[in-house]
mmCIF file of C-alpha atoms and ligand atoms in Angstrom:
data_model
loop_
_atom_site.group_PDB
_atom_site.id
_atom_site.type_symbol
_atom_site.label_atom_id
_atom_site.label_comp_id
_atom_site.label_asym_id
_atom_site.label_seq_id
_atom_site.Cartn_x
_atom_site.Cartn_y
_atom_site.Cartn_z
ATOM 1 C CA MET O 1 113.356 291.149 167.419
ATOM 2 C CA SER O 2 115.330 288.916 169.745
ATOM 3 C CA LYS O 3 114.129 285.709 168.377
ATOM 4 C CA LYS O 4 116.861 283.657 165.658
ATOM 5 C CA THR O 5 116.521 284.017 162.235
ATOM 6 C CA ILE O 6 117.377 281.941 159.283
ATOM 7 C CA GLU O 7 120.409 284.167 159.075
ATOM 8 C CA ASP O 8 121.798 283.020 162.402
ATOM 9 C CA ILE O 9 121.949 279.503 161.801
ATOM 10 C CA ALA O 10 123.809 277.071 159.005
ATOM 11 C CA VAL O 11 121.277 275.554 156.868
ATOM 12 C CA SER O 12 123.320 274.231 153.951
ATOM 13 C CA GLY O 13 122.458 270.591 153.633
ATOM 14 C CA LYS O 14 120.161 270.508 156.218
ATOM 15 C CA LYS O 15 116.494 269.321 156.184
ATOM 16 C CA VAL O 16 114.671 272.658 156.471
ATOM 17 C CA LEU O 17 110.826 272.326 157.132
ATOM 18 C CA VAL O 18 109.014 275.906 156.716
ATOM 19 C CA ARG O 19 105.770 276.825 157.983
ATOM 20 C CA CYS O 20 104.237 279.105 155.293
ATOM 21 C CA ASP O 21 100.804 280.702 155.037
ATOM 22 C CA PHE O 22 99.634 279.747 151.881
ATOM 23 C CA ASN O 23 96.197 280.024 152.791
ATOM 24 C CA VAL O 24 95.400 281.496 149.567
ATOM 25 C CA PRO O 25 91.626 282.084 148.355
ATOM 26 C CA LEU O 26 90.878 279.795 145.358
ATOM 27 C CA ASP O 27 88.726 278.903 142.798
ATOM 28 C CA GLY O 28 88.419 275.617 141.744
ATOM 29 C CA GLU O 29 91.997 275.321 140.886
ATOM 30 C CA THR O 30 92.597 279.087 140.431
ATOM 31 C CA ILE O 31 94.736 280.890 142.680
ATOM 32 C CA THR O 32 92.308 284.642 142.909
ATOM 33 C CA ASP O 33 95.463 286.010 144.812
ATOM 34 C CA GLU O 34 99.085 284.696 144.999
ATOM 35 C CA THR O 35 99.817 287.652 147.702
ATOM 36 C CA ARG O 36 100.698 284.976 150.495
ATOM 37 C CA ILE O 37 102.736 282.996 148.076
ATOM 38 C CA THR O 38 105.228 285.842 146.535
ATOM 39 C CA ALA O 39 105.427 287.207 150.287
ATOM 40 C CA ALA O 40 106.797 283.632 151.166
ATOM 41 C CA LEU O 41 109.862 283.640 148.378
ATOM 42 C CA PRO O 42 112.259 285.564 150.153
ATOM 43 C CA THR O 43 113.015 283.129 152.440
ATOM 44 C CA ILE O 44 112.619 279.663 150.122
ATOM 45 C CA GLN O 45 114.883 281.267 147.602
ATOM 46 C CA TYR O 46 117.449 282.462 150.274
ATOM 47 C CA LEU O 47 117.158 278.645 151.735
ATOM 48 C CA LEU O 48 117.515 277.051 148.985
ATOM 49 C CA LYS O 49 120.443 279.356 147.582
ATOM 50 C CA ASN O 50 122.340 278.791 150.399
ATOM 51 C CA LYS O 51 121.716 274.805 149.888
ATOM 52 C CA ALA O 52 119.415 273.556 151.931
ATOM 53 C CA ARG O 53 117.118 270.951 151.686
ATOM 54 C CA VAL O 54 113.358 272.513 151.653
ATOM 55 C CA ILE O 55 110.529 270.806 153.137
ATOM 56 C CA LEU O 56 107.355 273.411 152.922
ATOM 57 C CA CYS O 57 103.990 273.436 154.743
ATOM 58 C CA SER O 58 100.903 275.128 155.435
ATOM 59 C CA HIS O 59 97.586 274.896 156.047
ATOM 60 C CA LEU O 60 94.757 275.876 153.147
ATOM 61 C CA GLY O 61 91.017 276.238 154.406
ATOM 62 C CA ARG O 62 89.160 273.995 156.585
ATOM 63 C CA PRO O 63 89.005 271.060 155.858
ATOM 64 C CA LYS O 64 88.351 269.813 159.396
ATOM 65 C CA GLY O 65 90.817 266.786 159.629
ATOM 66 C CA GLU O 66 90.423 264.786 156.888
ATOM 67 C CA PHE O 67 91.749 264.705 153.733
ATOM 68 C CA LYS O 68 89.795 266.515 150.596
ATOM 69 C CA ALA O 69 90.729 266.823 147.404
ATOM 70 C CA GLU O 70 89.634 270.601 147.216
ATOM 71 C CA PHE O 71 91.880 271.780 149.962
ATOM 72 C CA SER O 72 94.664 269.927 148.589
ATOM 73 C CA LEU O 73 97.750 272.482 148.256
ATOM 74 C CA ALA O 74 98.478 271.242 144.735
ATOM 75 C CA PRO O 75 97.848 274.706 143.108
ATOM 76 C CA VAL O 76 99.683 276.165 145.170
ATOM 77 C CA ALA O 77 102.742 273.537 144.618
ATOM 78 C CA LYS O 78 102.538 274.379 140.680
ATOM 79 C CA ARG O 79 102.443 277.969 141.177
ATOM 80 C CA LEU O 80 105.447 278.012 143.253
ATOM 81 C CA SER O 81 107.144 276.045 140.670
ATOM 82 C CA ALA O 82 106.549 278.288 138.154
ATOM 83 C CA LEU O 83 107.552 281.066 140.501
ATOM 84 C CA LEU O 84 110.921 279.511 141.752
ATOM 85 C CA GLY O 85 111.710 278.439 138.132
ATOM 86 C CA GLN O 86 112.224 274.801 140.316
ATOM 87 C CA GLU O 87 110.105 271.933 140.895
ATOM 88 C CA VAL O 88 108.165 271.961 143.974
ATOM 89 C CA LYS O 89 107.594 268.155 144.177
ATOM 90 C CA LEU O 90 103.712 267.338 146.262
ATOM 91 C CA ALA O 91 103.486 264.675 149.101
ATOM 92 C CA SER O 92 100.271 263.054 148.623
ATOM 93 C CA ASP O 93 100.101 262.710 152.608
ATOM 94 C CA VAL O 94 101.824 265.122 155.783
ATOM 95 C CA ILE O 95 103.248 262.919 157.967
ATOM 96 C CA GLY O 96 102.854 259.450 155.812
ATOM 97 C CA GLU O 97 105.263 257.477 153.413
ATOM 98 C CA SER O 98 104.912 259.747 150.601
ATOM 99 C CA ALA O 99 106.387 262.858 152.928
ATOM 100 C CA LYS O 100 108.880 260.632 154.723
ATOM 101 C CA GLY O 101 110.127 259.155 151.102
ATOM 102 C CA LEU O 102 110.585 262.472 149.402
ATOM 103 C CA ALA O 103 111.764 264.465 151.976
ATOM 104 C CA ALA O 104 115.014 261.075 152.410
ATOM 105 C CA SER O 105 115.368 261.771 149.154
ATOM 106 C CA LEU O 106 116.009 265.835 148.741
ATOM 107 C CA LYS O 107 118.776 267.149 147.388
ATOM 108 C CA ASP O 108 120.865 270.028 148.417
ATOM 109 C CA GLY O 109 118.964 272.920 147.145
ATOM 110 C CA GLU O 110 115.731 270.711 146.394
ATOM 111 C CA VAL O 111 112.431 271.632 147.375
ATOM 112 C CA MET O 112 109.108 269.658 148.064
ATOM 113 C CA MET O 113 105.655 270.427 150.092
ATOM 114 C CA LEU O 114 103.756 268.463 152.276
ATOM 115 C CA GLU O 115 100.013 268.215 152.126
ATOM 116 C CA ASN O 116 97.521 270.538 154.094
ATOM 117 C CA VAL O 117 98.689 269.997 157.426
ATOM 118 C CA ARG O 118 95.012 270.682 158.825
ATOM 119 C CA PHE O 119 94.018 266.954 156.758
ATOM 120 C CA HIS O 120 95.099 265.837 160.420
ATOM 121 C CA LYS O 121 93.205 267.359 163.077
ATOM 122 C CA GLU O 122 95.992 266.866 165.437
ATOM 123 C CA GLU O 123 97.304 269.847 163.559
ATOM 124 C CA GLU O 124 94.442 272.178 165.322
ATOM 125 C CA LYS O 125 94.802 270.591 168.948
ATOM 126 C CA ASN O 126 98.757 270.961 168.980
ATOM 127 C CA ASP O 127 98.702 267.459 169.366
ATOM 128 C CA GLU O 128 102.753 266.624 170.687
ATOM 129 C CA GLY O 129 103.081 263.178 168.899
ATOM 130 C CA PHE O 130 101.797 265.274 165.374
ATOM 131 C CA SER O 131 104.301 267.510 165.849
ATOM 132 C CA LYS O 132 107.027 265.063 166.849
ATOM 133 C CA ALA O 133 106.247 263.589 163.480
ATOM 134 C CA LEU O 134 106.630 266.600 161.641
ATOM 135 C CA ALA O 135 109.250 267.338 163.230
ATOM 136 C CA SER O 136 111.183 264.092 162.535
ATOM 137 C CA LEU O 137 110.710 264.858 158.515
ATOM 138 C CA ALA O 138 113.440 268.003 159.116
ATOM 139 C CA ASP O 139 116.854 269.079 160.943
ATOM 140 C CA VAL O 140 115.284 272.498 161.338
ATOM 141 C CA TYR O 141 112.378 274.582 161.884
ATOM 142 C CA VAL O 142 111.440 277.866 160.697
ATOM 143 C CA ASN O 143 108.242 279.664 161.014
ATOM 144 C CA ASP O 144 107.030 282.600 158.272
ATOM 145 C CA ALA O 145 103.846 282.225 158.618
ATOM 146 C CA PHE O 146 102.858 285.250 160.069
ATOM 147 C CA GLY O 147 99.114 284.675 159.193
ATOM 148 C CA THR O 148 98.909 281.992 161.921
ATOM 149 C CA ALA O 149 101.653 283.074 164.147
ATOM 150 C CA HIS O 150 98.550 283.861 166.785
ATOM 151 C CA ARG O 151 97.922 279.823 166.519
ATOM 152 C CA ALA O 152 99.732 276.853 168.995
ATOM 153 C CA HIS O 153 98.873 274.423 165.952
ATOM 154 C CA ALA O 154 101.661 271.718 165.968
ATOM 155 C CA SER O 155 102.558 272.792 162.703
ATOM 156 C CA THR O 156 103.186 276.674 164.167
ATOM 157 C CA GLU O 157 104.105 276.232 167.452
ATOM 158 C CA GLY O 158 104.434 272.268 169.079
ATOM 159 C CA VAL O 159 107.052 271.286 166.086
ATOM 160 C CA ALA O 160 109.203 274.305 167.723
ATOM 161 C CA ARG O 161 110.030 272.296 171.047
ATOM 162 C CA PHE O 162 111.566 269.447 168.741
ATOM 163 C CA LEU O 163 113.619 271.376 166.469
ATOM 164 C CA PRO O 164 116.103 274.455 166.261
ATOM 165 C CA ALA O 165 113.712 276.890 165.800
ATOM 166 C CA VAL O 166 113.941 280.120 163.815
ATOM 167 C CA ALA O 167 111.714 282.869 162.022
ATOM 168 C CA GLY O 168 111.758 283.413 158.415
ATOM 169 C CA TYR O 169 112.107 286.737 156.420
ATOM 170 C CA LEU O 170 108.783 287.577 156.696
ATOM 171 C CA ILE O 171 107.529 287.172 159.735
ATOM 172 C CA GLY O 172 111.243 288.898 160.325
ATOM 173 C CA LYS O 173 109.815 291.861 158.295
ATOM 174 C CA GLU O 174 106.281 291.908 160.101
ATOM 175 C CA LEU O 175 107.701 291.927 164.058
ATOM 176 C CA SER O 176 110.198 294.733 162.858
ATOM 177 C CA VAL O 177 108.033 297.367 161.124
ATOM 178 C CA MET O 178 105.060 296.757 163.655
ATOM 179 C CA GLY O 179 107.036 296.169 166.514
ATOM 180 C CA LYS O 180 109.178 299.289 165.759
ATOM 181 C CA ALA O 181 105.975 301.531 165.085
ATOM 182 C CA LEU O 182 105.174 300.652 168.754
ATOM 183 C CA GLU O 183 108.019 300.754 170.791
ATOM 184 C CA ASP O 184 109.574 303.449 169.035
ATOM 185 C CA PRO O 185 107.535 305.395 166.566
ATOM 186 C CA ILE O 186 108.176 308.706 164.899
ATOM 187 C CA ARG O 187 105.657 311.181 165.916
ATOM 188 C CA PRO O 188 102.876 311.969 165.613
ATOM 189 C CA PHE O 189 101.543 308.218 165.571
ATOM 190 C CA VAL O 190 97.928 308.142 164.908
ATOM 191 C CA ALA O 191 95.842 304.852 164.822
ATOM 192 C CA ILE O 192 92.663 304.475 162.745
ATOM 193 C CA LEU O 193 90.172 301.584 163.932
ATOM 194 C CA GLY O 194 87.310 300.230 162.186
ATOM 195 C CA GLY O 195 85.215 297.032 161.348
ATOM 196 C CA LYS O 196 81.918 295.622 163.173
ATOM 197 C CA LYS O 197 82.680 295.002 166.668
ATOM 198 C CA VAL O 198 84.093 296.851 169.574
ATOM 199 C CA SER O 199 84.787 293.553 171.522
ATOM 200 C CA ASP O 200 86.795 292.538 168.959
ATOM 201 C CA LYS O 201 89.100 296.059 169.402
ATOM 202 C CA ILE O 202 89.260 296.642 172.982
ATOM 203 C CA GLY O 203 92.624 294.886 173.555
ATOM 204 C CA VAL O 204 94.107 297.226 170.315
ATOM 205 C CA ILE O 205 92.323 300.564 171.764
ATOM 206 C CA ASN O 206 93.694 299.759 175.353
ATOM 207 C CA ASN O 207 96.835 298.976 174.298
ATOM 208 C CA LEU O 208 97.426 301.884 171.556
ATOM 209 C CA LEU O 209 96.034 304.159 173.986
ATOM 210 C CA GLU O 210 99.412 304.044 175.333
ATOM 211 C CA LYS O 211 101.255 304.559 172.489
ATOM 212 C CA VAL O 212 99.185 307.270 169.937
ATOM 213 C CA ASP O 213 99.025 310.553 169.777
ATOM 214 C CA SER O 214 95.376 309.992 167.875
ATOM 215 C CA ILE O 215 93.133 307.170 167.524
ATOM 216 C CA LEU O 216 90.435 307.865 164.793
ATOM 217 C CA ILE O 217 87.667 305.330 165.775
ATOM 218 C CA GLY O 218 85.160 304.537 162.383
ATOM 219 C CA GLY O 219 83.143 301.479 161.042
ATOM 220 C CA ALA O 220 79.940 300.239 162.744
ATOM 221 C CA MET O 221 82.034 300.321 166.086
ATOM 222 C CA SER O 222 81.668 304.093 166.386
ATOM 223 C CA TYR O 223 77.936 303.667 167.134
ATOM 224 C CA THR O 224 78.623 302.528 170.091
ATOM 225 C CA PHE O 225 80.984 305.393 171.220
ATOM 226 C CA SER O 226 78.375 307.583 170.040
ATOM 227 C CA VAL O 227 75.915 305.929 172.349
ATOM 228 C CA ALA O 228 78.412 306.194 175.180
ATOM 229 C CA GLN O 229 78.502 310.426 174.788
ATOM 230 C CA GLY O 230 74.393 309.905 174.713
ATOM 231 C CA GLY O 231 73.843 309.954 171.089
ATOM 232 C CA LYS O 232 70.963 308.409 168.671
ATOM 233 C CA ILE O 233 71.982 306.012 166.051
ATOM 234 C CA GLY O 234 68.820 304.502 164.973
ATOM 235 C CA LYS O 235 69.222 301.691 163.529
ATOM 236 C CA SER O 236 72.829 300.702 163.165
ATOM 237 C CA LEU O 237 74.498 298.351 164.554
ATOM 238 C CA LEU O 238 75.354 298.778 168.678
ATOM 239 C CA GLU O 239 76.774 296.395 171.061
ATOM 240 C CA ALA O 240 74.645 297.699 174.345
ATOM 241 C CA ASP O 241 76.839 295.387 176.451
ATOM 242 C CA LYS O 242 80.108 296.941 175.812
ATOM 243 C CA VAL O 243 78.457 301.265 176.040
ATOM 244 C CA GLU O 244 79.950 301.307 179.405
ATOM 245 C CA LEU O 245 83.470 300.294 178.162
ATOM 246 C CA ALA O 246 83.258 302.415 175.287
ATOM 247 C CA ALA O 247 82.372 305.751 177.608
ATOM 248 C CA SER O 248 85.928 304.220 179.477
ATOM 249 C CA LEU O 249 87.725 304.321 176.719
ATOM 250 C CA ILE O 250 86.901 308.020 176.164
ATOM 251 C CA LYS O 251 88.227 308.938 179.491
ATOM 252 C CA LYS O 252 91.324 306.787 179.493
ATOM 253 C CA ALA O 253 92.125 308.653 176.042
ATOM 254 C CA GLN O 254 90.964 312.356 177.994
ATOM 255 C CA GLU O 255 93.456 311.252 180.822
ATOM 256 C CA LYS O 256 96.363 309.835 178.319
ATOM 257 C CA GLY O 257 96.122 312.981 176.402
ATOM 258 C CA VAL O 258 95.219 310.929 173.635
ATOM 259 C CA LYS O 259 92.896 312.579 170.996
ATOM 260 C CA LEU O 260 90.010 310.161 170.399
ATOM 261 C CA LEU O 261 88.307 311.119 167.241
ATOM 262 C CA LEU O 262 84.868 309.770 166.479
ATOM 263 C CA PRO O 263 82.955 310.638 162.832
ATOM 264 C CA VAL O 264 81.196 313.972 163.156
ATOM 265 C CA ASP O 265 79.107 312.706 160.323
ATOM 266 C CA THR O 266 77.295 309.002 159.448
ATOM 267 C CA VAL O 267 75.797 308.287 155.362
ATOM 268 C CA CYS O 268 72.485 306.348 156.317
ATOM 269 C CA ALA O 269 70.683 304.111 154.347
ATOM 270 C CA ASP O 270 66.891 302.808 154.551
ATOM 271 C CA ASP O 271 67.797 299.528 154.013
ATOM 272 C CA PHE O 272 71.056 297.670 153.847
ATOM 273 C CA SER O 273 71.677 297.355 149.985
ATOM 274 C CA ASN O 274 73.515 299.334 147.609
ATOM 275 C CA ASP O 275 70.316 300.484 146.147
ATOM 276 C CA ALA O 276 68.957 301.685 149.323
ATOM 277 C CA ASN O 277 68.114 305.339 149.806
ATOM 278 C CA ILE O 278 71.020 307.401 151.394
ATOM 279 C CA SER O 279 70.932 310.583 153.562
ATOM 280 C CA VAL O 280 74.112 311.801 155.550
ATOM 281 C CA HIS O 281 73.565 313.324 159.184
ATOM 282 C CA GLU O 282 75.008 314.352 162.126
ATOM 283 C CA ALA O 283 76.724 311.397 164.177
ATOM 284 C CA GLY O 284 74.164 310.807 167.319
ATOM 285 C CA ARG O 285 71.724 312.044 165.448
ATOM 286 C CA ILE O 286 70.294 309.572 163.151
ATOM 287 C CA PRO O 287 67.186 309.283 162.431
ATOM 288 C CA ASP O 288 65.286 305.867 164.094
ATOM 289 C CA GLU O 289 64.544 304.148 160.756
ATOM 290 C CA LEU O 290 67.659 304.759 159.537
ATOM 291 C CA GLU O 291 71.028 303.058 159.584
ATOM 292 C CA GLY O 292 74.664 304.263 159.690
ATOM 293 C CA LEU O 293 76.797 302.111 156.839
ATOM 294 C CA ASP O 294 79.704 304.518 156.131
ATOM 295 C CA ILE O 295 81.278 307.428 157.726
ATOM 296 C CA GLY O 296 80.449 311.281 156.027
ATOM 297 C CA PRO O 297 82.282 313.771 154.169
ATOM 298 C CA LYS O 298 83.034 316.162 156.944
ATOM 299 C CA THR O 299 84.594 312.875 158.610
ATOM 300 C CA ILE O 300 86.382 311.713 156.000
ATOM 301 C CA GLU O 301 88.222 315.585 155.930
ATOM 302 C CA LEU O 302 88.245 315.533 159.690
ATOM 303 C CA PHE O 303 90.402 311.933 159.593
ATOM 304 C CA ALA O 304 92.251 312.908 156.301
ATOM 305 C CA ALA O 305 93.967 315.878 157.944
ATOM 306 C CA GLU O 306 94.923 313.919 161.106
ATOM 307 C CA ILE O 307 96.507 311.480 158.707
ATOM 308 C CA ALA O 308 97.885 314.062 156.892
ATOM 309 C CA ARG O 309 99.821 315.759 159.702
ATOM 310 C CA ALA O 310 100.579 312.085 161.280
ATOM 311 C CA LYS O 311 104.338 310.467 160.695
ATOM 312 C CA THR O 312 103.428 307.028 161.754
ATOM 313 C CA ILE O 313 99.798 305.565 160.876
ATOM 314 C CA ILE O 314 98.162 301.940 161.598
ATOM 315 C CA TRP O 315 94.799 300.947 160.310
ATOM 316 C CA ASN O 316 93.011 297.961 160.530
ATOM 317 C CA GLY O 317 88.953 297.414 160.043
ATOM 318 C CA PRO O 318 87.134 298.943 157.280
ATOM 319 C CA MET O 319 84.808 302.626 158.318
ATOM 320 C CA GLY O 320 81.629 301.461 156.380
ATOM 321 C CA VAL O 321 80.455 298.543 154.541
ATOM 322 C CA PHE O 322 82.904 298.643 152.140
ATOM 323 C CA GLU O 323 81.996 295.399 150.157
ATOM 324 C CA LEU O 324 78.903 297.801 148.565
ATOM 325 C CA PRO O 325 80.315 300.333 146.725
ATOM 326 C CA ASN O 326 77.970 303.052 147.942
ATOM 327 C CA PHE O 327 79.353 302.807 151.443
ATOM 328 C CA ALA O 328 82.967 302.062 150.528
ATOM 329 C CA ILE O 329 83.745 306.042 149.931
ATOM 330 C CA GLY O 330 84.670 306.400 153.667
ATOM 331 C CA THR O 331 87.505 303.321 153.828
ATOM 332 C CA ILE O 332 88.447 304.722 150.243
ATOM 333 C CA GLY O 333 88.855 307.762 152.200
ATOM 334 C CA VAL O 334 91.309 306.955 154.290
ATOM 335 C CA ALA O 335 93.275 304.579 151.949
ATOM 336 C CA LYS O 336 93.604 307.815 150.145
ATOM 337 C CA ALA O 337 95.136 310.180 152.633
ATOM 338 C CA MET O 338 97.421 307.281 153.602
ATOM 339 C CA ALA O 339 98.631 306.437 150.032
ATOM 340 C CA ALA O 340 99.389 310.661 149.977
ATOM 341 C CA ASN O 341 101.274 311.044 153.030
ATOM 342 C CA GLU O 342 104.554 309.588 151.186
ATOM 343 C CA GLY O 343 106.829 310.805 154.188
ATOM 344 C CA ALA O 344 104.834 308.581 157.109
ATOM 345 C CA VAL O 345 105.386 305.266 158.064
ATOM 346 C CA THR O 346 102.103 303.301 156.799
ATOM 347 C CA ILE O 347 101.443 300.160 157.926
ATOM 348 C CA ILE O 348 97.865 298.343 157.534
ATOM 349 C CA GLY O 349 96.949 295.270 159.468
ATOM 350 C CA GLY O 350 95.719 292.965 157.529
ATOM 351 C CA GLY O 351 92.552 291.569 156.750
ATOM 352 C CA ASP O 352 90.063 293.965 155.562
ATOM 353 C CA SER O 353 91.732 297.220 155.222
ATOM 354 C CA ALA O 354 94.574 295.091 153.273
ATOM 355 C CA ALA O 355 92.160 293.593 150.721
ATOM 356 C CA ALA O 356 90.683 297.203 150.418
ATOM 357 C CA VAL O 357 93.971 298.924 149.816
ATOM 358 C CA GLU O 358 94.827 296.580 147.087
ATOM 359 C CA GLN O 359 91.688 296.238 145.328
ATOM 360 C CA LEU O 360 92.217 300.387 145.380
ATOM 361 C CA GLY O 361 95.677 299.825 144.059
ATOM 362 C CA PHE O 362 97.381 301.792 146.674
ATOM 363 C CA ALA O 363 99.512 299.073 147.938
ATOM 364 C CA GLY O 364 102.538 300.277 146.255
ATOM 365 C CA LYS O 365 102.249 303.352 148.132
ATOM 366 C CA MET O 366 102.133 302.006 151.743
ATOM 367 C CA SER O 367 104.945 301.286 153.713
ATOM 368 C CA HIS O 368 103.702 297.903 154.939
ATOM 369 C CA ILE O 369 100.768 295.782 154.807
ATOM 370 C CA SER O 370 100.393 292.954 156.916
ATOM 371 C CA THR O 371 100.012 289.327 155.903
ATOM 372 C CA GLY O 372 97.785 288.592 159.050
ATOM 373 C CA GLY O 373 94.770 290.038 159.822
ATOM 374 C CA GLY O 374 94.143 288.082 163.311
ATOM 375 C CA ALA O 375 97.810 288.071 163.938
ATOM 376 C CA SER O 376 98.410 291.649 163.103
ATOM 377 C CA LEU O 377 95.491 292.575 165.551
ATOM 378 C CA GLU O 378 97.014 290.497 168.267
ATOM 379 C CA PHE O 379 100.068 291.901 167.966
ATOM 380 C CA LEU O 380 98.764 295.722 168.423
ATOM 381 C CA GLU O 381 96.819 294.104 171.771
ATOM 382 C CA GLY O 382 100.705 293.675 173.105
ATOM 383 C CA ILE O 383 100.280 289.932 172.967
ATOM 384 C CA GLU O 384 102.792 287.687 172.632
ATOM 385 C CA LEU O 385 102.495 285.389 169.522
ATOM 386 C CA PRO O 386 102.596 281.811 170.271
ATOM 387 C CA GLY O 387 104.565 280.892 166.557
ATOM 388 C CA VAL O 388 107.069 283.340 167.735
ATOM 389 C CA ALA O 389 107.207 282.924 171.104
ATOM 390 C CA ALA O 390 108.314 279.412 170.497
ATOM 391 C CA LEU O 391 111.113 280.173 168.297
ATOM 392 C CA ASN O 392 114.947 280.318 169.906
ATOM 393 C CA ASP O 393 116.257 283.317 171.038
ATOM 394 C CA LYS O 394 119.200 284.913 169.903
HETATM 395 P P1 AMP H 1 86.123 293.386 161.118
HETATM 396 O O1 AMP H 1 85.812 292.188 160.705
HETATM 397 O O2 AMP H 1 85.440 293.654 162.730
HETATM 398 O O3 AMP H 1 87.141 294.297 160.932
HETATM 399 O O4 AMP H 1 84.462 294.004 160.629
HETATM 400 C C1 AMP H 1 84.840 294.308 159.222
HETATM 401 C C2 AMP H 1 83.062 293.839 158.436
HETATM 402 O O5 AMP H 1 82.556 295.398 159.333
HETATM 403 C C3 AMP H 1 82.957 294.666 157.096
HETATM 404 O O6 AMP H 1 82.616 293.391 156.577
HETATM 405 C C4 AMP H 1 82.366 296.098 157.255
HETATM 406 O O7 AMP H 1 80.851 295.695 155.900
HETATM 407 C C5 AMP H 1 81.539 295.630 158.745
HETATM 408 N N1 AMP H 1 81.191 297.494 158.932
HETATM 409 C C6 AMP H 1 81.884 298.309 158.839
HETATM 410 N N2 AMP H 1 81.093 299.478 158.977
HETATM 411 C C7 AMP H 1 79.692 298.941 159.200
HETATM 412 C C8 AMP H 1 78.376 299.552 159.550
HETATM 413 N N3 AMP H 1 78.872 300.961 159.353
HETATM 414 N N4 AMP H 1 77.599 298.558 159.601
HETATM 415 C C9 AMP H 1 77.667 297.419 159.203
HETATM 416 N N5 AMP H 1 78.696 297.013 159.112
HETATM 417 C C10 AMP H 1 79.853 297.678 159.144
#
């Protein structure tokens, strides 16, 4: 990465505005998954140890531009205080008197948090005045919110125009692990893509076809590829307007010498429910009245064998409707195969696949689990993330 990081600048005695991704899931005031908070700790601890005056900011949920108590960052400030072993003072506003007062009275090695930046509609509009007001609170800006780095918002992009702007450790790690995989992978390099829509993943498939040795496609999007090959998919999800595109991606893979593996069998159901009657059918031969909801056992074997041979593996998107236990078996199979390949660099591209890996207890077995689903997808597409582009070059 050619962007400056917190280690490239002096922070002692400086007011440092740090954009984190504290968009954690909440049940009332209880944080049900604190991964995003712990992921931000290395940067915060480094700054405190080096006597910076730390001003944290983040969004949480979708309060739609106005103060709403249920979207307050108070639970995060409280949990972070416990994790850091020191008080994190929470301002009652974002750029108002409370924020300004607390920021002005911060001492070296102290930390505070602004309220939810999305309490202002100007945040998502990347409003210049709001960006300037945020910038005026601090001397330096650090972006460590990988999960929102693909958004050009005031606290992720706009503010960087008005302060020296550098990357935190989390963004640095995300970019270096995924960047290395894309630019200089240890081969064989295998990508596994799943999820619902081909349309969401076209850019990723296109870009990865230039880089990988094999690409494995599961999930609902595989049915559009099946139709492109003349298959019958019953009531399975289809993006009819993407069939030609799927055919062209299959052709591109052939031209590039990339092995594109599609499911060979499909777990089908007579209803979209966990209690549905289940049967396994050859891919492309799904009876009219049935719907494919997972990859079948032969496909799991085929994919697992390809994964076992790989030295770099990137995975984004579930292989089936993993929210229903009876159709989570393909997704579990991929997670297990990746976890078993201990010698490989294993990267989970955030979102549903990250949640699945964590639920299954395989998180510790992966080299890297991205904290940003959307951001990692755009990165894999080869798009420059605005929240990264805005940072100062080395
Ligand atoms: P995405 O957001 O594109 O990664 O898609 C994730 C969603 O795709 C999950 O909610 C899965 O339940 C869904 N999904 C995966 N496979 C299938 C399938 N065969 N049929 C219907 N939905 C699926």
